[in-house]
CSV table of C-alpha atoms in Angstrom, one decimal:
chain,number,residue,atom,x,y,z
T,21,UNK,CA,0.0,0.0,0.0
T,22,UNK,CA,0.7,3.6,-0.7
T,23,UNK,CA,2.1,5.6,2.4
T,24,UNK,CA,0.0,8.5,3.0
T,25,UNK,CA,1.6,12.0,2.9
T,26,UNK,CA,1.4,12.8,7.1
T,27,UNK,CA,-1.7,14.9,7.9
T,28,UNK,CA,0.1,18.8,9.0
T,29,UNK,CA,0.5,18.9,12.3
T,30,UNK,CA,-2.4,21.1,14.3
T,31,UNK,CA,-1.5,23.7,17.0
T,32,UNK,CA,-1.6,22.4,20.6
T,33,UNK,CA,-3.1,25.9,20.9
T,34,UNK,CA,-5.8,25.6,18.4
T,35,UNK,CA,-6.8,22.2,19.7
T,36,UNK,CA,-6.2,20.8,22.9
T,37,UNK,CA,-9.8,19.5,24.1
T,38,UNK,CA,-13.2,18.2,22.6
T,39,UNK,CA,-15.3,20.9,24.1
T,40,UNK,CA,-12.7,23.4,23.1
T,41,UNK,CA,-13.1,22.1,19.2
T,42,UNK,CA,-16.8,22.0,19.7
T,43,UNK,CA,-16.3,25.7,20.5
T,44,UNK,CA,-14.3,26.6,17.3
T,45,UNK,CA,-16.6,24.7,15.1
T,46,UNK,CA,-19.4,27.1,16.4
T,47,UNK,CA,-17.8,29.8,16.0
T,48,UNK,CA,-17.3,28.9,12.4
T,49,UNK,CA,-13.8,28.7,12.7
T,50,UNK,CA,-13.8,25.2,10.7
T,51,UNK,CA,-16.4,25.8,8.6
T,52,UNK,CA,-19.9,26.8,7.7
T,53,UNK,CA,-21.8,28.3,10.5
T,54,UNK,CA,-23.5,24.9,12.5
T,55,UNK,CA,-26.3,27.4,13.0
T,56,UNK,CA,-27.3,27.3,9.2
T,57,UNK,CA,-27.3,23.6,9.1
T,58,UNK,CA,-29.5,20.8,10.1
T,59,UNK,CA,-29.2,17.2,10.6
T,60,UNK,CA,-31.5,15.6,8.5
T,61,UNK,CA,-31.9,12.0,10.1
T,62,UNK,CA,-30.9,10.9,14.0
T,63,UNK,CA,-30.1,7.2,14.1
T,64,UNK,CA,-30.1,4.7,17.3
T,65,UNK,CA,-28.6,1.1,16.5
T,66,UNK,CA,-28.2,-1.3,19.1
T,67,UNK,CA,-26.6,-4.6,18.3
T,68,UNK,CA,-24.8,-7.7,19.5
T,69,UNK,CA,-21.5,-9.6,18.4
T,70,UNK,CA,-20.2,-12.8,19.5
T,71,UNK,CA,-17.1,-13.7,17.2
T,72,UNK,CA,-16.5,-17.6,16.6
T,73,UNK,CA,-14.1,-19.3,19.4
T,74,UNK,CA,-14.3,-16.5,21.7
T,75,UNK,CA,-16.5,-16.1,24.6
T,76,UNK,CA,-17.4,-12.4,24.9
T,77,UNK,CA,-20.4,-10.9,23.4
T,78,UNK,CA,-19.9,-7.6,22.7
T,79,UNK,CA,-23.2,-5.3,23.3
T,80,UNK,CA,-22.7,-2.4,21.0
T,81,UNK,CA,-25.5,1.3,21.1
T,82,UNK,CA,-24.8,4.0,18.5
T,83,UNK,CA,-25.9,7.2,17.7
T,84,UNK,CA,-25.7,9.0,14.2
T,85,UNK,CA,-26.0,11.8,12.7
T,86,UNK,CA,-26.9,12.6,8.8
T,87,UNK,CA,-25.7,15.7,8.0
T,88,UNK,CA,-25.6,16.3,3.6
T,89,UNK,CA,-23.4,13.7,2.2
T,90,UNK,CA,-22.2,12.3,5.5
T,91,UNK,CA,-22.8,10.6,8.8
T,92,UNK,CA,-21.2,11.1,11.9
T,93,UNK,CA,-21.6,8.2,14.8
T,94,UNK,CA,-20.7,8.2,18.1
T,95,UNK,CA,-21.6,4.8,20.8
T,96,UNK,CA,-22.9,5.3,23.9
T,97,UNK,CA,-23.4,2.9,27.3
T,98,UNK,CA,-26.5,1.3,27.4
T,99,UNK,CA,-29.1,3.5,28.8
T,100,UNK,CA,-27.5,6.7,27.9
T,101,UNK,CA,-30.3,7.6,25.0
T,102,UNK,CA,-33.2,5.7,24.0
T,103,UNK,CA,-34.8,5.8,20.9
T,104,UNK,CA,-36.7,8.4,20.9
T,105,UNK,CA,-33.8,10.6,20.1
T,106,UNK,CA,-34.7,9.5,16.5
T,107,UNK,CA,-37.8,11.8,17.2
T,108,UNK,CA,-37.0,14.2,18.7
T,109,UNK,CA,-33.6,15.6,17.0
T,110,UNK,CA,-34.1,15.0,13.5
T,111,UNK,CA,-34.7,17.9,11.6
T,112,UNK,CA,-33.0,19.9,14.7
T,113,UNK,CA,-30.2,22.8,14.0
T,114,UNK,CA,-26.6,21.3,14.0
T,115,UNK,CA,-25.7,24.1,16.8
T,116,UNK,CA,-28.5,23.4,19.4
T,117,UNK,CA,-27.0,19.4,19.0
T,118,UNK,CA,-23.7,20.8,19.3
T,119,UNK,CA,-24.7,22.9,22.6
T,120,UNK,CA,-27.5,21.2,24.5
T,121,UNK,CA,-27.4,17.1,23.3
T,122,UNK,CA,-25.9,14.4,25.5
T,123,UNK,CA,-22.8,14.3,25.1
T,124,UNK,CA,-22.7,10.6,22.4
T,125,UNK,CA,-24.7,13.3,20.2
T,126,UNK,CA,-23.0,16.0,20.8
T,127,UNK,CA,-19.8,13.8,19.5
T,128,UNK,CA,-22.3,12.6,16.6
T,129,UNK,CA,-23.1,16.2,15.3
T,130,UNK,CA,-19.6,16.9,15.7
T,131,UNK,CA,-18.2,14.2,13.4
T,132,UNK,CA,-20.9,14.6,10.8
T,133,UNK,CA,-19.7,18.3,10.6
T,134,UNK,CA,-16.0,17.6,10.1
T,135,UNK,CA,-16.8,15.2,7.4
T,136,UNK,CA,-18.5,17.0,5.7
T,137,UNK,CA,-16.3,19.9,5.4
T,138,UNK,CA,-13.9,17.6,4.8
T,139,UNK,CA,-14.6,13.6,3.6
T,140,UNK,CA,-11.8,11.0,4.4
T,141,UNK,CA,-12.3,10.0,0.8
T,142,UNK,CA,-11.3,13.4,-0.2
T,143,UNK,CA,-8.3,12.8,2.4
T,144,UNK,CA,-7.0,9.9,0.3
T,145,UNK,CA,-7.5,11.1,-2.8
T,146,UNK,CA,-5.2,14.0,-1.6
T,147,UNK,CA,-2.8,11.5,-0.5
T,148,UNK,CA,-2.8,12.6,3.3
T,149,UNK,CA,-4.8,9.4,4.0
T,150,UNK,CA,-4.4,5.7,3.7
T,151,UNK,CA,-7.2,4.3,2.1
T,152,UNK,CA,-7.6,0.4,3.4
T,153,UNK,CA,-10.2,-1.9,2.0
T,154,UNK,CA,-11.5,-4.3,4.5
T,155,UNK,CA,-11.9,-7.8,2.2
T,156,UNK,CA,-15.8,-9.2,1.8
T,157,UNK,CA,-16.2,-12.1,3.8
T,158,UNK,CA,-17.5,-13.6,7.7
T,159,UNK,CA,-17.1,-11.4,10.9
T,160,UNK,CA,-14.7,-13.0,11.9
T,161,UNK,CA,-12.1,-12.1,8.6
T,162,UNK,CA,-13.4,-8.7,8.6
T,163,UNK,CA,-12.1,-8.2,12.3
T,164,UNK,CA,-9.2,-9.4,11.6
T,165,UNK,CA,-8.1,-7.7,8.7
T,166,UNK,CA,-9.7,-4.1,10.4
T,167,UNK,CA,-7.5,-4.8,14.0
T,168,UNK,CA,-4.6,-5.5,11.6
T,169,UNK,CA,-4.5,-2.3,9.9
T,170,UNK,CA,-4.9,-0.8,13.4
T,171,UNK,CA,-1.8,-2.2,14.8
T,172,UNK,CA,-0.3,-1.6,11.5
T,173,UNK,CA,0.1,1.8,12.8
T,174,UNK,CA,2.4,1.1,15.6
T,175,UNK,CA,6.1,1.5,15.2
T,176,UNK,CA,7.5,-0.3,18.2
T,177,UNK,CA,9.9,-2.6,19.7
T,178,UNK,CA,10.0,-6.2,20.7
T,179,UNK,CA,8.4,-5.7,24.3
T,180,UNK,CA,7.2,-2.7,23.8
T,181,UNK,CA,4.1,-2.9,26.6
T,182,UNK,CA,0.9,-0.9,24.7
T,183,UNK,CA,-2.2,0.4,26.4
T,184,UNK,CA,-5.5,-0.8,24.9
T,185,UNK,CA,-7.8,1.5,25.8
T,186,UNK,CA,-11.0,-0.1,25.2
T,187,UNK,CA,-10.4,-4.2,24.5
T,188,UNK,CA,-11.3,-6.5,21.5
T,189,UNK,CA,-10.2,-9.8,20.9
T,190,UNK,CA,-8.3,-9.9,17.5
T,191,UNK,CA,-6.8,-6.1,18.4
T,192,UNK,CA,-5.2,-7.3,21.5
T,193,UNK,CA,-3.8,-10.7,19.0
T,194,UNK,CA,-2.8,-7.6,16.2
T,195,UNK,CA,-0.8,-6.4,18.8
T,196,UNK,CA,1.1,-9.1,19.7
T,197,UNK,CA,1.6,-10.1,16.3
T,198,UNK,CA,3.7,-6.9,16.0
T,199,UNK,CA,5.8,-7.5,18.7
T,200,UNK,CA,3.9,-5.5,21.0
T,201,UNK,CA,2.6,-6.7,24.7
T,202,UNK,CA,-0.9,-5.6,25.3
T,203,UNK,CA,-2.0,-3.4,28.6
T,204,UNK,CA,-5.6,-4.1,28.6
T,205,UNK,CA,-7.9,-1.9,29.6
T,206,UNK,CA,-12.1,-1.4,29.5
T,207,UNK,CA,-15.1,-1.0,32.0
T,208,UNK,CA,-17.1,-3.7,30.9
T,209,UNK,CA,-14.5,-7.1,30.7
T,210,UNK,CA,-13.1,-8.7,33.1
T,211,UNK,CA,-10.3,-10.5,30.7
T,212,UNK,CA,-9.4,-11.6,27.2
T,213,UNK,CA,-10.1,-14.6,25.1
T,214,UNK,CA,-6.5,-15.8,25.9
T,215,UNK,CA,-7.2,-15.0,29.8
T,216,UNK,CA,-5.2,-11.4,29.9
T,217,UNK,CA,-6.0,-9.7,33.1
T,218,UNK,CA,-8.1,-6.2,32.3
T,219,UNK,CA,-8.4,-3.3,34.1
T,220,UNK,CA,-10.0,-0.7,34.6
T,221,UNK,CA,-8.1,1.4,35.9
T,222,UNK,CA,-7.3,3.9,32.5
T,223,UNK,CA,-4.5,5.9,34.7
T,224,UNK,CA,-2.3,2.7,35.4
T,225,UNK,CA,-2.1,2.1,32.1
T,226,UNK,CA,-1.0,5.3,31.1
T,227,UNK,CA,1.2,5.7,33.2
T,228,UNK,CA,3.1,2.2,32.1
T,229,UNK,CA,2.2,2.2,28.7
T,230,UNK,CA,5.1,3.1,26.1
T,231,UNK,CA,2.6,3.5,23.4
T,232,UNK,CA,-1.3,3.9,23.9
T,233,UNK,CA,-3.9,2.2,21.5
T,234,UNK,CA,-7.6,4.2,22.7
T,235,UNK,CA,-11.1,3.4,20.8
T,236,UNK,CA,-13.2,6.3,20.0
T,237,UNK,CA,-15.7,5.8,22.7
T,238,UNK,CA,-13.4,7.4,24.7
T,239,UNK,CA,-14.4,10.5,23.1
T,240,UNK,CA,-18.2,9.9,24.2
T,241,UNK,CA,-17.6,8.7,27.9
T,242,UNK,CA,-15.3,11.9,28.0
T,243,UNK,CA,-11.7,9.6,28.9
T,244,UNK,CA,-10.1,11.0,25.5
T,245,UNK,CA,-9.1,14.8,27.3
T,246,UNK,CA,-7.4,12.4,29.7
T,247,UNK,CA,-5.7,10.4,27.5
T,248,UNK,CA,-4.4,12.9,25.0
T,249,UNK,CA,-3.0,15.3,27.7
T,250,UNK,CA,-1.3,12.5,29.6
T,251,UNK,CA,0.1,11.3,26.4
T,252,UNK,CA,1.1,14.1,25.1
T,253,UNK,CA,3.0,15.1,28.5
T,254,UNK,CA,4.9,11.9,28.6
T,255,UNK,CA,5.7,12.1,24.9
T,256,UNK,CA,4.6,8.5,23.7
T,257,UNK,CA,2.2,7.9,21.0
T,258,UNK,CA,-1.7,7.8,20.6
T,259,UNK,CA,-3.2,5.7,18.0
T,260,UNK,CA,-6.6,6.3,17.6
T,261,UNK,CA,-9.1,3.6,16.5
T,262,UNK,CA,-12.2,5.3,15.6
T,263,UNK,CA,-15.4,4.3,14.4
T,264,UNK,CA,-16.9,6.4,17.0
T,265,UNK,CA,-15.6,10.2,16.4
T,266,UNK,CA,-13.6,9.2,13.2
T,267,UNK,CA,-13.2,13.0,11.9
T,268,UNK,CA,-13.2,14.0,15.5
T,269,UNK,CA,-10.0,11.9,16.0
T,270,UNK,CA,-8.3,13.1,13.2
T,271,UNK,CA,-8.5,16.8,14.3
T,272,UNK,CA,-6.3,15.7,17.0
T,273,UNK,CA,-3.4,14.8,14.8
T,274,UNK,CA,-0.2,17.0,15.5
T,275,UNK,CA,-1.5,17.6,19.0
T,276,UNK,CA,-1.1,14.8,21.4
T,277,UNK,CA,-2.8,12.1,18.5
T,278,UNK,CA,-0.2,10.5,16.1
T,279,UNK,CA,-1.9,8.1,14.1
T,280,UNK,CA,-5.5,7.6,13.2
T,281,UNK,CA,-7.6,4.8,11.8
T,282,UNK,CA,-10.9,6.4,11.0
T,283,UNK,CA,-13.9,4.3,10.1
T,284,UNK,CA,-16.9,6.1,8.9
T,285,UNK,CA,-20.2,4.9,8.8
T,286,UNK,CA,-21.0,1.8,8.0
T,287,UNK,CA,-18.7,0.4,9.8
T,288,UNK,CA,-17.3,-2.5,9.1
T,289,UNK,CA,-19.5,-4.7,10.5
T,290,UNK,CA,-22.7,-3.9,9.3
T,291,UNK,CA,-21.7,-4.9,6.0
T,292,UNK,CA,-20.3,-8.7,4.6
T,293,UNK,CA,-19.0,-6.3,1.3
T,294,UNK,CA,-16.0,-4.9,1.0
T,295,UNK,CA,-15.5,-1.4,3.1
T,296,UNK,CA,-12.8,1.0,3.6
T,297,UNK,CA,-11.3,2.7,6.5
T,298,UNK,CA,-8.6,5.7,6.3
T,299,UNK,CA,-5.3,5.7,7.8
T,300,UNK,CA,-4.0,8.9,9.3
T,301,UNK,CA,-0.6,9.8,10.4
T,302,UNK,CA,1.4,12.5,11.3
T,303,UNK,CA,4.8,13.8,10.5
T,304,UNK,CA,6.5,12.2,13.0
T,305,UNK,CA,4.8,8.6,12.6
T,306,UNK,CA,3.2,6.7,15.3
């Protein structure tokens, strides 16, 4: 595959926060005014997963956002919205979602802003995104081949201990197949497939981690300010795996974020067809 040109680095200034971006966008410092836009449709999936040979079903809620040519998604713990967020926010102005939402819509609106202004497919075809196509096939192959091009963007040594910051099966065995020993961490399991203790304790693991892998739901549960300070004051990489938040993510990059793997909706496992995810990184590699 074709290296991407790295994504220019963003100000620590400019960007150092989620609510301080959310500010930005609405003062239109990104973009259109969100006060002169509205999102057309408000999705709520819930779903279940249970990937063959392993013993964790994963219990997945998601909130999205249609905004023009674009979605933005964002999951959320169960209970956190019900469905009839469907009813009563589509149609709504993106700026009162932006201000007044729960926060996994907030995120939502948020993501289907950035992309629109500015589509990952655009990104590739600019050549300051990866373009990776996730081969047809069972769950189990897509997850495989989607945690591989995660870890993919890890450049690290034999050893090197990595914080995984929200815990699936095949990403902790992508890890390991690139030399990498897995720091598992995630509120709602106990262990891994292969038995791996997993805590839940995030600030352990940043504070032993030489490299930190975080999902994009730590952008709705409000961890990701937490992460992205700490590992930006300890200097070690951030690679962001984001189906939740994907654009969000990637407006990290250059401060405190060095690598992205953005999936926007559908992700990859709503679909047995072929799908595509974008990999971002930044100057200085991840």
């Amino acid at each position: 595959m074709t290296q991407p040109t790295p994504a220019p680095a963003v100000s620590p200034s400019t960007v150092t926060t989620v609510d301080g971006l959310i500010t930005a966008v609405l003062a239109g410092e990104h973009g259109p005014l969100p006060s002169a836009l509205v999102a057309t449709s408000v999705f709520w999936i819930h779903h279940g997963t249970r990937l063959a040979g392993g013993d964790t079903t994963y219990l997945n809620q998601y909130v999205l956002v249609r905004l023009g040519g674009s979605f933005g998604g964002c999951a959320f713990e169960a209970g956190e919205i019900d469905p009839s967020v469907c009813r009563d926010s589509s149609g709504t102005p993106l700026d009162a979602l932006l201000r007044e939402a729960p926060r996994p819509l907030r995120i939502a609106a948020l993501d289907a802003y950035l992309s629109e202004i500015r589509p990952h497919r655009v990104a590739a075809a600019a050549d300051t995104a990866e373009a990776v196509t996730l081969p047809a096939g069972t769950p189990e192959v897509r997850a495989k081949a989607r945690d591989a091009a995660i870890a993919g963007l890890l450049d690290i040594g034999q050893g090197a201990v990595v914080g995984l910051i929200g815990v699936v099966n095949p990403l902790v065995a992508a890890i390991r197949a690139r030399g990498g020993e897995p720091l598992p961490c995630d509120f709602n399991l106990k262990a891994t497939q292969w038995g791996d203790p997993v805590t839940d304790d995030m600030h352990a693991v940043l504070d032993r981690a030489e490299a930190v892998v975080a999902t994009g739901m730590t952008l709705s549960n409000g961890s990701f300010d937490t992460i992205l300070e700490r590992c930006r004051s300890r200097g070690i990489p951030l690679i962001v795996y984001a189906q939740s938040g994907s654009a969000v993510a990637r407006a990290f990059l250059g401060s405190g974020v060095t690598a992205v793997s953005a999936e926007p909706f559908p992700f990859s496992q709503f679909s047995a067809e072929e799908t595509t995810l974008y990999r971002y990184r930044t100057a200085g590699g991840a």
